mmCIF file of C-alpha atoms and ligand atoms in Angstrom:
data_model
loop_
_atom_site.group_PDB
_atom_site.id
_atom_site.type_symbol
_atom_site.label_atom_id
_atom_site.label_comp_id
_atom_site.label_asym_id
_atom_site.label_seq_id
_atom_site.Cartn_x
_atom_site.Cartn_y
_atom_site.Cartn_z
ATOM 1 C CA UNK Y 1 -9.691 -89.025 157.264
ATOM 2 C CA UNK Y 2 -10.204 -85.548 155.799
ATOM 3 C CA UNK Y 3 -10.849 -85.010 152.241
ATOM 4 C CA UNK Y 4 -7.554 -83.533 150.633
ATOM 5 C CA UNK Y 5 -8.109 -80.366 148.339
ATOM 6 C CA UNK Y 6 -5.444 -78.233 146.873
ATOM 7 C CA UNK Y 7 -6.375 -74.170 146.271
ATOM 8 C CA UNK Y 8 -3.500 -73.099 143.318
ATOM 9 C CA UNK Y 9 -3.656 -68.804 144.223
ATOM 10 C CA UNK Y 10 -4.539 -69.880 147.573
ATOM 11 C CA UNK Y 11 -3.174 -66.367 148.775
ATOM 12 C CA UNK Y 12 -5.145 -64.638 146.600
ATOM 13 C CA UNK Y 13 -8.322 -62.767 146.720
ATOM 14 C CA UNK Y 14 -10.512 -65.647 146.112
ATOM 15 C CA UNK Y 15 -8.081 -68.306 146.733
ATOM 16 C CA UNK Y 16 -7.549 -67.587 150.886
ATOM 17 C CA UNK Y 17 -11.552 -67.033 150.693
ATOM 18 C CA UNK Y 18 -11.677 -70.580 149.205
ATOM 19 C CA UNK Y 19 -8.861 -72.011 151.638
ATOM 20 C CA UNK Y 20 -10.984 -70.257 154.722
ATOM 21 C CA UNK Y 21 -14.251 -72.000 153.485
ATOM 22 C CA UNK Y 22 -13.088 -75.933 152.880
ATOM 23 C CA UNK Y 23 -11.185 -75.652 156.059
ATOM 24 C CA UNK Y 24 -14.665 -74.664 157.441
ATOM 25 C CA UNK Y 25 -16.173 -77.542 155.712
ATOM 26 C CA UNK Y 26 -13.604 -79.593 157.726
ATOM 27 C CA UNK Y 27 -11.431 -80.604 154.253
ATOM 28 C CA UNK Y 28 -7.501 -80.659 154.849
ATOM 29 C CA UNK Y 29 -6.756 -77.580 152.502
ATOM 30 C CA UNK Y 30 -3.116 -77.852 150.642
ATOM 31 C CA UNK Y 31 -2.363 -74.160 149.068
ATOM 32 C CA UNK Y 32 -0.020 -73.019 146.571
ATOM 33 C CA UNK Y 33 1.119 -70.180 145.247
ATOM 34 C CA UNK Y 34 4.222 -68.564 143.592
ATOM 35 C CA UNK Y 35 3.120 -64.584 145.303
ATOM 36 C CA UNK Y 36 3.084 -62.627 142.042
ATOM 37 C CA UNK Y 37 -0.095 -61.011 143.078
ATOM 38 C CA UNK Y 38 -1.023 -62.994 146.006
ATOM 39 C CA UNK Y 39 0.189 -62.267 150.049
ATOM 40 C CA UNK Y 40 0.753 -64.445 152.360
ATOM 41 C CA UNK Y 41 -0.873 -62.086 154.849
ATOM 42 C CA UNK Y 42 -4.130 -63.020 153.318
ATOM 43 C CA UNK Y 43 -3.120 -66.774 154.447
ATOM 44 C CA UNK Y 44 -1.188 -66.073 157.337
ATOM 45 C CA UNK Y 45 -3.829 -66.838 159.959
ATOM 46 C CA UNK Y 46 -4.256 -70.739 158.499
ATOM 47 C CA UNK Y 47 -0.315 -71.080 159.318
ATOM 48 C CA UNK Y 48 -0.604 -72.599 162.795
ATOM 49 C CA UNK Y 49 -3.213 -75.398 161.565
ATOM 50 C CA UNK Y 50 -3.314 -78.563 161.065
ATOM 51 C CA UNK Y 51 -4.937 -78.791 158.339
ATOM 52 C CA UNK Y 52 -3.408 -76.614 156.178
ATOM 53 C CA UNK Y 53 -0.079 -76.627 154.343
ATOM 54 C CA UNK Y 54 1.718 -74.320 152.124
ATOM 55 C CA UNK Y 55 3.275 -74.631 148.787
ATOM 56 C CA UNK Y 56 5.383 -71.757 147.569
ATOM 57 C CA UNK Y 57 5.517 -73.163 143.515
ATOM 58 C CA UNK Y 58 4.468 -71.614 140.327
ATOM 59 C CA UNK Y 59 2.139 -74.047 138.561
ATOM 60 C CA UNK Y 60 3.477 -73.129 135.240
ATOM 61 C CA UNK Y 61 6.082 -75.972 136.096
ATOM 62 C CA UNK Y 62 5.471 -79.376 137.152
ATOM 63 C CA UNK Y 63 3.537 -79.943 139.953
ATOM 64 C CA UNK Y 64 4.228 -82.390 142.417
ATOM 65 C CA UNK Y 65 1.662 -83.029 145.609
ATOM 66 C CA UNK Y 66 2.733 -86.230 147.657
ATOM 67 C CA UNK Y 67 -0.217 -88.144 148.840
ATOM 68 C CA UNK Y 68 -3.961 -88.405 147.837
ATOM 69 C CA UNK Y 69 -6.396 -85.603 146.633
ATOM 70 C CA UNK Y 70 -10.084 -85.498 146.091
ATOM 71 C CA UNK Y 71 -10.385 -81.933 144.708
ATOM 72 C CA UNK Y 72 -8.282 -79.416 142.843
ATOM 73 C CA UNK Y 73 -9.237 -75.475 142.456
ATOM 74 C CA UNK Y 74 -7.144 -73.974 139.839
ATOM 75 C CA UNK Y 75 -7.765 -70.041 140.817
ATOM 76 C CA UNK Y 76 -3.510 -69.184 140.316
ATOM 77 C CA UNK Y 77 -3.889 -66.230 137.571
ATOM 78 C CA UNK Y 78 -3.339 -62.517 137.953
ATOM 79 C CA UNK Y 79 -6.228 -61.479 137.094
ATOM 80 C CA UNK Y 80 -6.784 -57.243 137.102
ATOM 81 C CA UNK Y 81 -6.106 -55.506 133.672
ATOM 82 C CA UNK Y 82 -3.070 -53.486 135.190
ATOM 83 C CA UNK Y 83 -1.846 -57.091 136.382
ATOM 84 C CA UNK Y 84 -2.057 -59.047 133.555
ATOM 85 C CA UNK Y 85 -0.489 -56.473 131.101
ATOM 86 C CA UNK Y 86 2.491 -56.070 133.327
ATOM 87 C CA UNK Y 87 2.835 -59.889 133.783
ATOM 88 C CA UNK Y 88 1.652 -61.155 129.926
ATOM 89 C CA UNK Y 89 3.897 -64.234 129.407
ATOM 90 C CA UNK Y 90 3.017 -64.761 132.884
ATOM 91 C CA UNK Y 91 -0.541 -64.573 132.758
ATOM 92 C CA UNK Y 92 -0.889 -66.531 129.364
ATOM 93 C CA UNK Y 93 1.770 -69.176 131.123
ATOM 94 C CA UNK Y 94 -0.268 -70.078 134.509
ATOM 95 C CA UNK Y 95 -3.761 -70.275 132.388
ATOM 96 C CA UNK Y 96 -2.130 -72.722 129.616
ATOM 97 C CA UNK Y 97 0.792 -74.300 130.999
ATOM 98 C CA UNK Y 98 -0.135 -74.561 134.525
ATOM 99 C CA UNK Y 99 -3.625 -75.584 133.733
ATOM 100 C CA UNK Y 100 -2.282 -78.569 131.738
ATOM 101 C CA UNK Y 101 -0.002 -79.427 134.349
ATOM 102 C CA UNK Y 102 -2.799 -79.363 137.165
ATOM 103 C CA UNK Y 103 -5.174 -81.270 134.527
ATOM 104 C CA UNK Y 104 -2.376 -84.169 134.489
ATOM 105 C CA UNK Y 105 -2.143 -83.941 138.189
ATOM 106 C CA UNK Y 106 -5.936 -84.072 138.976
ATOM 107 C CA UNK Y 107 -5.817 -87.605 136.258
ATOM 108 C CA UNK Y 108 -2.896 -88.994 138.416
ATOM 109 C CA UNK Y 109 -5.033 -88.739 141.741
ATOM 110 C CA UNK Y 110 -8.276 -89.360 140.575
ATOM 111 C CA UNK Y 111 -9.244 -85.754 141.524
ATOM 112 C CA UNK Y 112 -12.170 -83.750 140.284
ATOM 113 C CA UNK Y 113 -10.925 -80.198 139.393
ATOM 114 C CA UNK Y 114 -12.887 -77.118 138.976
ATOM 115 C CA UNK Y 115 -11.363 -74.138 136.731
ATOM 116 C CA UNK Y 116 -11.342 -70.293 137.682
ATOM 117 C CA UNK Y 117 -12.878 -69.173 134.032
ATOM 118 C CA UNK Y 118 -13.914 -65.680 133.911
ATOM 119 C CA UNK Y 119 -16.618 -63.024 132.163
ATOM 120 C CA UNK Y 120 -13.545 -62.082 130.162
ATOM 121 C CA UNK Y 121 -14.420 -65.046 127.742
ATOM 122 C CA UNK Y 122 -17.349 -63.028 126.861
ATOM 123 C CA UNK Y 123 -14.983 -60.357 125.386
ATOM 124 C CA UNK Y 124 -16.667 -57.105 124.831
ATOM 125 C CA UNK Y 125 -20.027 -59.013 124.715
ATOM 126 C CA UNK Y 126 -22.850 -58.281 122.356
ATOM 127 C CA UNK Y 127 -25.112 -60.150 123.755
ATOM 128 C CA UNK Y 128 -26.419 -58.849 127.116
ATOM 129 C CA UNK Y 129 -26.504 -59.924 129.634
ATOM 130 C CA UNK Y 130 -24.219 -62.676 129.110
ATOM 131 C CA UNK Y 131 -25.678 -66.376 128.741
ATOM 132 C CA UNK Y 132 -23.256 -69.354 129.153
ATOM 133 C CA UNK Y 133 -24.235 -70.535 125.548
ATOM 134 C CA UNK Y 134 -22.663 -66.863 124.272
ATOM 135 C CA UNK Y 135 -19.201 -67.745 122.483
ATOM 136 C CA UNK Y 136 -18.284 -63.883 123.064
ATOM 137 C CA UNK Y 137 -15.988 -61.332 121.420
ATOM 138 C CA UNK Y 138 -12.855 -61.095 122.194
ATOM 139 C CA UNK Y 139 -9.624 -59.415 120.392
ATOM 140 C CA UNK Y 140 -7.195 -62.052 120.559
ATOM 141 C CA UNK Y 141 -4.014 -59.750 120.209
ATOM 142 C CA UNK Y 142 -5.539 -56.622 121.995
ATOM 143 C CA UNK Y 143 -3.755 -56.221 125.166
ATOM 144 C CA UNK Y 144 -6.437 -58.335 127.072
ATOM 145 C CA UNK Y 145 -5.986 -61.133 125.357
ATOM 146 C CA UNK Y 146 -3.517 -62.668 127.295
ATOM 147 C CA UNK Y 147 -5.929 -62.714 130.026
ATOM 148 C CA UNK Y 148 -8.753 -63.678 127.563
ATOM 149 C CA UNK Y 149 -7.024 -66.042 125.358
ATOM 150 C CA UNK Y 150 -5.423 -68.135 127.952
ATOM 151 C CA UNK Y 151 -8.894 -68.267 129.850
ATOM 152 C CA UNK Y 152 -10.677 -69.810 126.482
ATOM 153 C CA UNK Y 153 -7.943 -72.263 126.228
ATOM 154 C CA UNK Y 154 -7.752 -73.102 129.534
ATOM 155 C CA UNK Y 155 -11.461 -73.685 129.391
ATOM 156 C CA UNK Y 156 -11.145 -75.748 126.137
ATOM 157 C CA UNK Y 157 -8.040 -78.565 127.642
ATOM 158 C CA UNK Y 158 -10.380 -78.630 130.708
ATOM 159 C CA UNK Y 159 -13.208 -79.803 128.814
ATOM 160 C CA UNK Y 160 -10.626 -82.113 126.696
ATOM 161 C CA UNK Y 161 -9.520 -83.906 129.666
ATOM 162 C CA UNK Y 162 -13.465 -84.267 130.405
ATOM 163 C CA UNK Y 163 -14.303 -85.689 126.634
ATOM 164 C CA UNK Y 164 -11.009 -87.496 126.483
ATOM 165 C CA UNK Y 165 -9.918 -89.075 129.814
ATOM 166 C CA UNK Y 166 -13.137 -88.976 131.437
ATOM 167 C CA UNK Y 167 -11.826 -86.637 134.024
ATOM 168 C CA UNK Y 168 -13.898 -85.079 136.764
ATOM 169 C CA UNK Y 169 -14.441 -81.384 135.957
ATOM 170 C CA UNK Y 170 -16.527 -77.994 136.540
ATOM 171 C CA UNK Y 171 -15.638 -74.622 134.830
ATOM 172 C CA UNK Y 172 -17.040 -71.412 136.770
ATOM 173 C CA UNK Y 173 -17.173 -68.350 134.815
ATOM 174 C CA UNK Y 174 -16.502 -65.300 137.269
ATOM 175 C CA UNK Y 175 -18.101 -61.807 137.309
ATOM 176 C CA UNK Y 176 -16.843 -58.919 138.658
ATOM 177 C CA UNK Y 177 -16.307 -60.316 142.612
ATOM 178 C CA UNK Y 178 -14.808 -57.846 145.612
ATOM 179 C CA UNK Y 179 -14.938 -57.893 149.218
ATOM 180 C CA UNK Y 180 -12.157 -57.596 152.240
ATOM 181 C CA UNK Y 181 -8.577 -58.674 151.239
ATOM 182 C CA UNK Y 182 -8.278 -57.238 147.786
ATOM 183 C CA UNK Y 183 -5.319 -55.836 147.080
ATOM 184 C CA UNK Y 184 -5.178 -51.547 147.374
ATOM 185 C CA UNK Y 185 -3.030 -50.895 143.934
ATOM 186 C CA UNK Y 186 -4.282 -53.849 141.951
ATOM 187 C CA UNK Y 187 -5.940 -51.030 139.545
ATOM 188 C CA UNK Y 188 -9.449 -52.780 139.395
ATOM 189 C CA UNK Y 189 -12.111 -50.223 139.688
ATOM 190 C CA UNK Y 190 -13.129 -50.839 143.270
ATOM 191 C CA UNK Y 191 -9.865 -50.664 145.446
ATOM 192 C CA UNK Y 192 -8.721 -47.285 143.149
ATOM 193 C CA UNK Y 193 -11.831 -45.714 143.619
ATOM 194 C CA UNK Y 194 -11.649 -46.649 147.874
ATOM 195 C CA UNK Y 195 -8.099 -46.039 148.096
ATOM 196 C CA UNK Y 196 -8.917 -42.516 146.093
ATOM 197 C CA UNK Y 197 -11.437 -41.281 148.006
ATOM 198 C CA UNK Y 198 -10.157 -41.841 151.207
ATOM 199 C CA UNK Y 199 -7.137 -40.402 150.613
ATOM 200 C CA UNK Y 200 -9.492 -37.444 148.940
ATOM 201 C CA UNK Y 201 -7.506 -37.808 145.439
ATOM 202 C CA UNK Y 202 -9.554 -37.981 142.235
ATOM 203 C CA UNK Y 203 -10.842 -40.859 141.209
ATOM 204 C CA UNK Y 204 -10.459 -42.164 138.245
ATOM 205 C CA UNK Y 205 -13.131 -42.436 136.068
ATOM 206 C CA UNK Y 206 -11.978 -43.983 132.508
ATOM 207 C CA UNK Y 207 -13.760 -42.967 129.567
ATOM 208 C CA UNK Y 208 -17.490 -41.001 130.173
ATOM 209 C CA UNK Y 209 -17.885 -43.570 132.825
ATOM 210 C CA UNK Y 210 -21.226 -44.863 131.167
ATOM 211 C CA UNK Y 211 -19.785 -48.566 130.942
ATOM 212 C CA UNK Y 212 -21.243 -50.939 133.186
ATOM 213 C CA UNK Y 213 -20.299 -53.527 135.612
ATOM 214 C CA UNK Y 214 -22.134 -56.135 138.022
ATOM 215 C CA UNK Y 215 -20.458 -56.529 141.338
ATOM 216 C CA UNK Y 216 -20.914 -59.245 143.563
ATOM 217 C CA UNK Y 217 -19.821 -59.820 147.368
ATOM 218 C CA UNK Y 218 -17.085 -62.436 147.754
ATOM 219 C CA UNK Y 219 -19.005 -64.661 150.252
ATOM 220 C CA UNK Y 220 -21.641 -65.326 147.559
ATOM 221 C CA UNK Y 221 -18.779 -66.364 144.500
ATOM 222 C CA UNK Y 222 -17.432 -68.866 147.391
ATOM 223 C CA UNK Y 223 -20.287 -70.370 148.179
ATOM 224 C CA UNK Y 224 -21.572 -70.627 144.444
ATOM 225 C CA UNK Y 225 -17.881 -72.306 143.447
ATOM 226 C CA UNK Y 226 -18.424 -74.609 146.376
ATOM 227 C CA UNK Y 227 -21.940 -75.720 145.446
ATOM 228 C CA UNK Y 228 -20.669 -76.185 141.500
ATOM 229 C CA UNK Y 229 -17.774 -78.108 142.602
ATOM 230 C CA UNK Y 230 -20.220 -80.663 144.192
ATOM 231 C CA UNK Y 231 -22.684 -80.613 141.430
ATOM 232 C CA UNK Y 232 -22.929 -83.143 139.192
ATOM 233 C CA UNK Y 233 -22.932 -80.532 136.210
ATOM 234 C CA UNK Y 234 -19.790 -79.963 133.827
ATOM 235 C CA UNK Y 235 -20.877 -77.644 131.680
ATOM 236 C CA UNK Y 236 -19.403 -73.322 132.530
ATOM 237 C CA UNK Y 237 -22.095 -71.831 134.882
ATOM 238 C CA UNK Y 238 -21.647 -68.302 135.483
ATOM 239 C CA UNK Y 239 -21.525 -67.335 139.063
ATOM 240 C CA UNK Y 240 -21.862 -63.205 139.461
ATOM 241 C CA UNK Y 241 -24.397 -60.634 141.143
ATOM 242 C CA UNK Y 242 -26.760 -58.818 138.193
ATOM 243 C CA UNK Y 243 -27.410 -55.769 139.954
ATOM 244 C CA UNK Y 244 -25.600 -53.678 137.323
ATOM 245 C CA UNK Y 245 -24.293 -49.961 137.330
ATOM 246 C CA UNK Y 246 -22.206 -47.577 135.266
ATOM 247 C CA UNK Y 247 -18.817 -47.026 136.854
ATOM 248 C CA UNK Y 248 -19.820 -43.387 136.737
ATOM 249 C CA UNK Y 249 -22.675 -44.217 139.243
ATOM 250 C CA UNK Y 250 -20.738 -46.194 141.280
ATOM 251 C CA UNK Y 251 -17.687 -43.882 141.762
ATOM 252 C CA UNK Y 252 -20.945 -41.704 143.116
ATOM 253 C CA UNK Y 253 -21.627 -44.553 145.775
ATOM 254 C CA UNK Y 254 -18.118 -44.710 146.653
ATOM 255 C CA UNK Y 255 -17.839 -41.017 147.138
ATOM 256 C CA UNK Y 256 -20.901 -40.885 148.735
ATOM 257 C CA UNK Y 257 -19.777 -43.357 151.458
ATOM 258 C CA UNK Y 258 -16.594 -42.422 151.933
ATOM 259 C CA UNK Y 259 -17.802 -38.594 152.196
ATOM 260 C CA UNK Y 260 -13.990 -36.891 152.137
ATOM 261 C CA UNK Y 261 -14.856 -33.622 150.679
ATOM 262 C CA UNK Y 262 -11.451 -33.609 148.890
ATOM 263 C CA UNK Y 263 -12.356 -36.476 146.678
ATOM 264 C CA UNK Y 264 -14.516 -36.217 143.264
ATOM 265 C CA UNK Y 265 -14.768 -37.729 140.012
ATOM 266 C CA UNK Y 266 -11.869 -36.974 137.733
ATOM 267 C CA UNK Y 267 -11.956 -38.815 133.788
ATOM 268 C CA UNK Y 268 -9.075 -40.211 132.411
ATOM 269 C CA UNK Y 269 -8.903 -42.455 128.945
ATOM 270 C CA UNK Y 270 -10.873 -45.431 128.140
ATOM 271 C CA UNK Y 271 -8.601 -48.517 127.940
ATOM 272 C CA UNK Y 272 -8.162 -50.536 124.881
ATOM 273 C CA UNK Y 273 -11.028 -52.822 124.283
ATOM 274 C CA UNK Y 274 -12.506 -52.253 127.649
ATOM 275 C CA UNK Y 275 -16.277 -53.829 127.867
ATOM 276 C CA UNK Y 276 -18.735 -51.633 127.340
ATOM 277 C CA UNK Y 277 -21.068 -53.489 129.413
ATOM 278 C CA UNK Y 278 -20.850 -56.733 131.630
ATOM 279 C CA UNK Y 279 -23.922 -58.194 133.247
ATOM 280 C CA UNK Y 280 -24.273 -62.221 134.075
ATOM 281 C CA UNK Y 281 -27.216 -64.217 132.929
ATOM 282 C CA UNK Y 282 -27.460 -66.531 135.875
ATOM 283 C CA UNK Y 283 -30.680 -68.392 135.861
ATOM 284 C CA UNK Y 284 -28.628 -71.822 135.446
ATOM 285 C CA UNK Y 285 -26.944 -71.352 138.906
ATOM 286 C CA UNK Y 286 -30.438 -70.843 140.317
ATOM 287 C CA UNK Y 287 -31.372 -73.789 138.615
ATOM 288 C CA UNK Y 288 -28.661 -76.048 138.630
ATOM 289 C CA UNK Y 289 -27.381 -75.275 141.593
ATOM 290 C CA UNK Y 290 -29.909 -73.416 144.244
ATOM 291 C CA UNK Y 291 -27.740 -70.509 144.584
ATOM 292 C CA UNK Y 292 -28.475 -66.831 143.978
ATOM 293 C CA UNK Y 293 -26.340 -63.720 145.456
ATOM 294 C CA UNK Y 294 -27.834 -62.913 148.901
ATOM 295 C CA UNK Y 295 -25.322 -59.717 149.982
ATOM 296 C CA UNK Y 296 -26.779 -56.692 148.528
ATOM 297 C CA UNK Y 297 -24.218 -53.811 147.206
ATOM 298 C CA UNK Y 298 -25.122 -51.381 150.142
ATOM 299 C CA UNK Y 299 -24.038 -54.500 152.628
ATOM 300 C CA UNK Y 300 -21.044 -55.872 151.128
ATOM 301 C CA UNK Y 301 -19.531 -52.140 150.370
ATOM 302 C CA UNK Y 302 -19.987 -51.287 153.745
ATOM 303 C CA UNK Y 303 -17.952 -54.207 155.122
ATOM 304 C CA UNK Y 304 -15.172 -54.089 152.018
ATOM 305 C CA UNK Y 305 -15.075 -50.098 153.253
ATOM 306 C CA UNK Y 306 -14.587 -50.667 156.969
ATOM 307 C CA UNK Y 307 -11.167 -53.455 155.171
ATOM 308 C CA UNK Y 308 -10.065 -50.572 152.877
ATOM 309 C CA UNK Y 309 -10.435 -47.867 155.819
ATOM 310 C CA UNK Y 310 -7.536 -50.262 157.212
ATOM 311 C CA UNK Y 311 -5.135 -51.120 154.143
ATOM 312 C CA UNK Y 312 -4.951 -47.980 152.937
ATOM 313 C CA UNK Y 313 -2.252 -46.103 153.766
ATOM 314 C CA UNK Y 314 -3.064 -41.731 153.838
ATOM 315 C CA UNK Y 315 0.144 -39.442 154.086
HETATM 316 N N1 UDP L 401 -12.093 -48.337 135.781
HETATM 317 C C1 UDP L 401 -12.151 -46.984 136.055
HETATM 318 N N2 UDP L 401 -11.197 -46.442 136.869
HETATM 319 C C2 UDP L 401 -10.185 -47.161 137.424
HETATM 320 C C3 UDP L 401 -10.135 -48.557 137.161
HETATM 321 C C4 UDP L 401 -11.111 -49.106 136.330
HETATM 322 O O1 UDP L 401 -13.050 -46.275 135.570
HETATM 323 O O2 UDP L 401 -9.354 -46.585 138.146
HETATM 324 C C5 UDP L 401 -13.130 -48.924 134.917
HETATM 325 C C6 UDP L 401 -12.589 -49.778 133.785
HETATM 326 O O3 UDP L 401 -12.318 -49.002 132.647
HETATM 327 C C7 UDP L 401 -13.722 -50.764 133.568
HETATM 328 C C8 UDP L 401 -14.359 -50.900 134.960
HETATM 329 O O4 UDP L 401 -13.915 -49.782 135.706
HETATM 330 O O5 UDP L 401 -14.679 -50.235 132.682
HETATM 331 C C9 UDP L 401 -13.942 -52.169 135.690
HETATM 332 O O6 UDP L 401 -12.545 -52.262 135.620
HETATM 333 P P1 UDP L 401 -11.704 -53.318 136.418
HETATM 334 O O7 UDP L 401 -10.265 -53.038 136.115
HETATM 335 O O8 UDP L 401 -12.114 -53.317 137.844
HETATM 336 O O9 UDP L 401 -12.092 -54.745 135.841
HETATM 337 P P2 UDP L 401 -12.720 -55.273 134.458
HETATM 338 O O10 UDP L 401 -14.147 -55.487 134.777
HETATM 339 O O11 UDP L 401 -12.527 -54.251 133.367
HETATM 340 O O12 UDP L 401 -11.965 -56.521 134.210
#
């Protein structure tokens, strides 16, 4: 018998990189998702199998699974700036709501369940680079709060249900994470800039550009959520690449690869409590858990380039 997981934004970025990996592993993969940000074509290709079934439910409401499961991956959240402040109630909804409702789920079954968290806890961090003991600095009502807010809180009932009812649970906190399958006008920095450049529009540099960011391929975040959720360790553990870069630098890159001679940097307003700079601290996923980023930025933008070269559409 296969091991029964169930991926919640399973046709999300991470979520159908997550549902491609356990059915790798040989688990029997259960995804749901209600398709606010998520597309099914990012799932599509699991259809025919086996072992793999489809939800369409928004985990903000009860959730009913019939039969057994081991594991439970909350990743259902939008999660890009321009997401989350269209979708608020939304956003605040699936990381409270839903996360108590997959909590109560994961105690019914017996099931260990690992939590999307996010560098967003760390607010517009002064400490740098972030450690997991950092409690961060975040504007509650700013317009990333939502985002923020219901992250610490979902964090907080997770580690409740651990204290209280002896529950079975792992938090990763995400970094900055790209790779093949992000979505073109999700307005994070990576798929504007691509999208931008090939088209040879501006791209969109907010503020002087001189904040910083720490991108790391999507294999690696898989493989270090997969290795947490079979640790024995409970505590957050950040899981992101350190190389860090001002955006400025990196809409360079992106140019630079891209080469359309239309495209070049154009600056546009800093957002409302935007980080200044993001970097992860993550000597306790080397320790804890063997795992360290192995895809350098040169490899992993050349193969999210060749996905973007495809997506995006040029008039
Ligand atoms: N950013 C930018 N141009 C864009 C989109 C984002 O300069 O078109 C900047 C943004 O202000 C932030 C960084 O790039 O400093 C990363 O933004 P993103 O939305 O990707 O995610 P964040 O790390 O802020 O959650």
């Amino acid at each position: 018998m296969k091991k029964r997981v169930l991926i919640t934004g399973a046709a999300g970025f991470l979520g159908s990189h997550l549902c491609d990996r356990f059915i790798k592993e040989g688990f029997h993969v259960i995804g749901m998702d209600n398709l606010i940000t998520g597309s099914l074509d990012n799932i599509a290709h699991l259809f025919p199998r086996e072992d793999f079934e489809y939800y369409h439910h928004d985990v903000s409401k009860f959730v009913h699974v019939p039969g057994e499961l081991d594991y439970i991956l909350h990743f259902a959240s939008p999660a890009s700036p321009i997401d989350y402040l269209k979708m608020p109630i939304q956003t605040m909804k699936v990381g409270s709501l839903g996360t108590h409702n997959l909590l109560g789920l994961a105690k019914a079954k017996k099931a260990r369940m690992i939590i999307a968290s996010t560098s967003e806890v760390y607010g517009d961090p002064l400490v740098h680079p972030q450690t997991e003991e950092y409690w961060g600095n975040v504007n509650p009502i700013g317009p990333r709060g939502v985002y923020d807010e219901a992250k610490r809180f979902q964090e907080a009932i997770t580690m409740a249900y651990n204290t209280f009812h002896g529950l079975e649970t792992r938090i990763v906190r995400i970094f900055n994470t790209y790779g093949p399958r992000m979505r073109v006008n999700d307005g994070r920095v990576l798929p504007a800039f691509f999208s931008q450049a090939i088209r040879g529009e501006g791209l969109t540099v907010f503020g002087d550009g001189s904040q910083t960011r720490a991108f790391c391929y999507v294999d690696d975040l898989v493989d270090g959520i997969y290795r947490l959720l079979f640790s024995d360790y409970d505590q957050p553990v950040n899981i992101g690449n350190p190389d860090e870069i001002t955006i400025k630098q990196f809409g360079e890159e992106v140019l630079e690869m891209v080469g359309n001679p239309k495209a070049k940097l154009i600056y546009k307003e800093l957002p409302t409590d935007d980080p200044k700079q993001r970097k992860p601290y993550i000597e306790k996923a080397k320790r804890i858990l063997g795992w360290e980023p192995k895809v350098n930025r040169a490899d992993g933008m050349k193969i999210t380039y060749e996905y973007f070269k495809k997506v995006v559409k040029v008039d």
